[in-house]
Coordinates of C-alpha atoms in Angstrom, one line a residue:
Chain A
K962 CA 56.4 158.6 122.5
Q963 CA 58.0 156.8 125.4
E964 CA 57.4 153.0 125.5
V965 CA 58.5 150.7 128.2
T966 CA 58.9 147.0 127.6
Q967 CA 59.4 144.2 130.2
I968 CA 60.9 140.8 129.4
P969 CA 60.0 138.1 130.2
A970 CA 56.2 138.5 130.6
A971 CA 56.2 135.5 133.0
L972 CA 59.0 133.7 134.9
S973 CA 58.8 130.6 137.1
V974 CA 61.9 129.5 139.1
P975 CA 62.7 127.3 142.1
E976 CA 63.2 128.8 145.5
G977 CA 66.8 130.0 146.2
E978 CA 67.7 131.1 142.7
N979 CA 69.0 134.5 141.8
L980 CA 67.1 136.1 139.0
V981 CA 67.0 139.2 136.8
L982 CA 64.0 141.0 135.5
N983 CA 64.5 143.3 132.5
C984 CA 63.0 146.7 131.6
S985 CA 63.8 148.7 128.4
F986 CA 62.6 152.1 127.4
T987 CA 62.7 153.9 124.0
D988 CA 63.4 157.4 125.1
S989 CA 66.4 158.2 127.4
A990 CA 64.7 161.5 128.5
I991 CA 63.5 160.1 131.8
Y992 CA 63.8 161.7 135.3
N993 CA 63.9 158.5 137.1
L994 CA 62.8 154.8 137.0
Q995 CA 60.8 153.1 139.6
W996 CA 60.3 149.4 140.3
F997 CA 57.0 148.2 141.8
R998 CA 55.6 145.0 143.1
Q999 CA 51.9 144.1 142.8
D1000 CA 50.2 141.2 144.5
P1001 CA 46.9 140.0 142.9
G1002 CA 44.1 142.5 143.5
K1003 CA 46.3 144.8 145.5
G1004 CA 47.9 148.2 145.1
L1005 CA 51.5 148.8 143.9
T1006 CA 54.3 148.7 146.4
S1007 CA 57.3 150.9 145.5
L1008 CA 60.5 148.8 145.7
L1009 CA 63.3 151.0 144.4
L1010 CA 63.6 154.4 142.7
I1011 CA 66.7 155.2 140.6
Q1012 CA 67.2 158.8 139.7
S1013 CA 68.5 159.5 136.2
S1014 CA 71.9 160.5 137.6
Q1015 CA 72.3 157.2 139.5
R1016 CA 73.5 153.9 138.3
E1017 CA 71.9 151.6 140.8
Q1018 CA 70.0 151.3 144.1
T1019 CA 69.9 148.4 146.6
S1020 CA 67.3 147.4 149.2
G1021 CA 67.9 144.1 151.0
R1022 CA 67.9 141.3 148.5
L1023 CA 66.9 143.6 145.6
N1024 CA 69.3 145.6 143.4
A1025 CA 68.1 147.8 140.5
S1026 CA 70.4 149.2 137.9
L1027 CA 69.8 151.9 135.3
D1028 CA 71.7 152.5 132.0
K1029 CA 70.1 155.5 130.3
S1030 CA 72.4 155.4 127.3
S1031 CA 71.2 151.9 126.4
G1032 CA 67.6 152.5 127.6
R1033 CA 67.7 149.6 130.1
S1034 CA 67.1 148.8 133.7
T1035 CA 67.3 145.5 135.5
L1036 CA 66.0 144.3 138.8
Y1037 CA 68.1 141.6 140.5
I1038 CA 66.5 139.5 143.2
A1039 CA 68.9 137.4 145.2
A1040 CA 68.1 134.1 146.9
S1041 CA 64.5 134.2 145.8
Q1042 CA 61.7 133.1 148.2
P1043 CA 58.1 132.0 147.6
G1044 CA 57.0 135.3 149.1
D1045 CA 58.6 137.1 146.2
S1046 CA 55.9 135.7 143.9
A1047 CA 54.1 138.7 142.5
T1048 CA 53.9 140.9 139.3
Y1049 CA 56.9 143.3 139.0
L1050 CA 56.3 146.5 137.1
C1051 CA 58.9 149.1 136.0
A1052 CA 57.9 152.7 135.2
G1053 CA 59.8 155.7 133.9
L1054 CA 59.0 159.3 134.8
I1055 CA 58.9 161.3 131.6
Q1056 CA 61.0 164.5 131.6
G1057 CA 58.8 167.6 131.3
A1058 CA 55.7 165.8 132.5
Q1059 CA 54.4 164.2 135.7
K1060 CA 53.5 160.9 134.0
L1061 CA 54.8 157.5 134.8
V1062 CA 55.0 155.2 131.8
F1063 CA 54.6 151.6 132.9
G1064 CA 55.8 148.4 131.3
Q1065 CA 53.4 145.5 131.0
G1066 CA 54.9 143.7 134.0
T1067 CA 56.7 140.4 134.7
R1068 CA 54.6 137.8 136.6
L1069 CA 57.1 136.0 138.8
T1070 CA 56.4 132.6 140.5
I1071 CA 58.9 131.2 143.0
N1072 CA 58.3 127.5 143.5
P1073 CA 59.0 126.0 147.0
Chain B
D1100 CA 54.5 156.9 157.5
T1101 CA 54.4 156.1 153.8
E1102 CA 50.8 155.1 153.6
V1103 CA 48.1 156.1 151.1
T1104 CA 44.6 155.0 152.2
Q1105 CA 41.6 154.5 149.9
T1106 CA 37.9 153.9 150.7
P1107 CA 35.9 151.9 150.0
K1108 CA 37.9 148.8 149.3
H1109 CA 35.0 147.4 147.1
L1110 CA 32.1 149.1 145.4
V1111 CA 29.2 147.8 143.4
M1112 CA 27.1 150.3 141.6
G1113 CA 24.4 150.5 139.0
M1114 CA 24.7 152.5 135.8
T1115 CA 22.4 155.2 137.2
N1116 CA 24.1 155.6 140.6
K1117 CA 26.3 158.3 141.9
K1118 CA 29.2 157.3 144.2
S1119 CA 32.6 158.7 145.3
L1120 CA 36.0 157.2 145.9
K1121 CA 38.2 158.7 148.5
C1122 CA 42.0 158.8 148.9
E1123 CA 44.0 160.3 151.8
Q1124 CA 47.8 160.7 152.5
H1125 CA 49.6 162.4 155.3
M1126 CA 53.1 162.4 153.9
G1127 CA 53.0 166.1 153.0
H1128 CA 52.9 165.3 149.3
R1129 CA 51.6 168.0 147.0
A1130 CA 50.9 165.8 143.9
M1131 CA 48.1 163.2 143.8
Y1132 CA 47.1 160.9 141.1
W1133 CA 44.2 158.7 140.0
Y1134 CA 44.9 155.6 137.9
K1135 CA 42.6 152.9 136.5
Q1136 CA 43.8 149.3 136.2
K1137 CA 42.2 146.5 134.3
A1138 CA 43.0 142.9 134.9
K1139 CA 46.5 141.8 133.8
K1140 CA 47.3 145.3 132.5
P1141 CA 49.5 148.1 134.0
P1142 CA 47.8 151.2 135.6
E1143 CA 46.6 153.9 133.3
L1144 CA 46.9 157.5 134.4
M1145 CA 43.6 159.4 134.6
F1146 CA 44.2 162.6 136.5
V1147 CA 47.0 164.5 138.2
Y1148 CA 46.6 167.2 140.9
S1149 CA 49.6 169.4 141.7
Y1150 CA 49.3 171.8 144.6
E1151 CA 45.6 171.1 144.7
K1152 CA 45.1 172.2 141.0
L1153 CA 44.2 169.8 138.2
S1154 CA 47.4 169.6 136.0
I1155 CA 46.7 166.5 133.9
N1156 CA 43.5 165.1 132.6
E1157 CA 44.2 162.1 130.3
S1158 CA 41.0 162.7 128.2
V1159 CA 38.9 160.9 130.8
P1160 CA 35.1 160.8 130.1
S1161 CA 33.1 163.4 132.1
R1162 CA 31.3 160.7 134.1
F1163 CA 34.5 160.7 136.2
S1164 CA 35.0 163.9 138.1
P1165 CA 38.0 164.4 140.3
E1166 CA 38.2 166.8 143.3
C1167 CA 41.1 167.8 145.5
P1168 CA 39.6 169.5 148.6
N1169 CA 42.9 170.0 150.3
S1170 CA 46.5 168.8 150.1
S1171 CA 45.8 165.5 151.9
L1172 CA 42.6 164.4 150.2
L1173 CA 41.6 163.4 146.7
N1174 CA 38.1 162.3 145.6
L1175 CA 36.8 160.7 142.4
H1176 CA 33.1 161.3 141.8
L1177 CA 31.4 158.7 139.7
H1178 CA 28.1 159.1 137.8
A1179 CA 26.4 157.2 135.1
L1180 CA 29.2 154.7 134.7
Q1181 CA 29.3 151.9 132.1
P1182 CA 30.1 148.2 132.8
E1183 CA 33.4 148.7 131.0
D1184 CA 34.4 151.1 133.8
S1185 CA 34.7 148.2 136.1
A1186 CA 38.3 148.1 137.3
L1187 CA 40.7 148.6 140.2
Y1188 CA 41.0 152.4 140.8
L1189 CA 44.4 153.3 142.4
C1190 CA 45.4 156.6 144.1
A1191 CA 49.0 157.7 144.4
S1192 CA 50.9 160.6 145.8
S1193 CA 54.4 162.1 145.5
Q1194 CA 56.3 165.3 145.8
P1195 CA 55.7 167.3 142.6
G1196 CA 58.4 166.7 140.0
R1197 CA 60.7 163.7 140.4
G1198 CA 59.4 162.2 143.6
R1199 CA 58.7 158.6 144.3
Q1200 CA 55.1 157.7 143.8
Y1201 CA 53.4 155.8 146.6
F1202 CA 50.2 153.9 145.8
G1203 CA 47.2 153.1 147.9
P1204 CA 45.6 149.6 148.0
G1205 CA 42.9 150.5 145.5
T1206 CA 39.1 150.4 145.2
R1207 CA 37.7 147.5 143.3
L1208 CA 34.7 148.8 141.3
L1209 CA 32.1 146.7 139.7
V1210 CA 29.5 148.5 137.5
L1211 CA 26.3 146.4 136.8

């Protein structure tokens, strides 16, 4: 059974810092890995999608990497801003199914 | 346009009521999903429709009844719900297979 773990569960940093959020998965049989952002009481916003054949994807100040062999993905946020405060979720799409398996999320707070 | 819309935004219902949640997308996606999310937890998959046919039912109680009238619309019919069914209900869509999932803003449901 695929399990996805996110570390840390919560993170608080001052504005301007570069930071890394971690995601690990137990089964390398994933089609892709998606990173989402969720603001309190809102839906999920898709940030980046990395296909299993890719190593990384970039969008603005965000960079996500995927290492299937080690079962890890990281989300790098450069020059963090208070508006980046949210919960960040990673989710792997299981091969042979249409199911996303989510991690528990990292609650990020950027302090002005 | 990468928008998934959901109505209503909020819903309060009694345990004997019948209500419906609606979801719509115009991205040409042929897979649509219902998720349930409790506070401080990741979304849990409920149902998947692929090409307007129910492909996954995650052992959801029969008081939740999904319907996919056409490729753009997804409904969730609710009947005789319990207070523990109170949650944020999220709709998502994607291309079937390995596509990126796009989520709607959700319906906040309170069962009294």
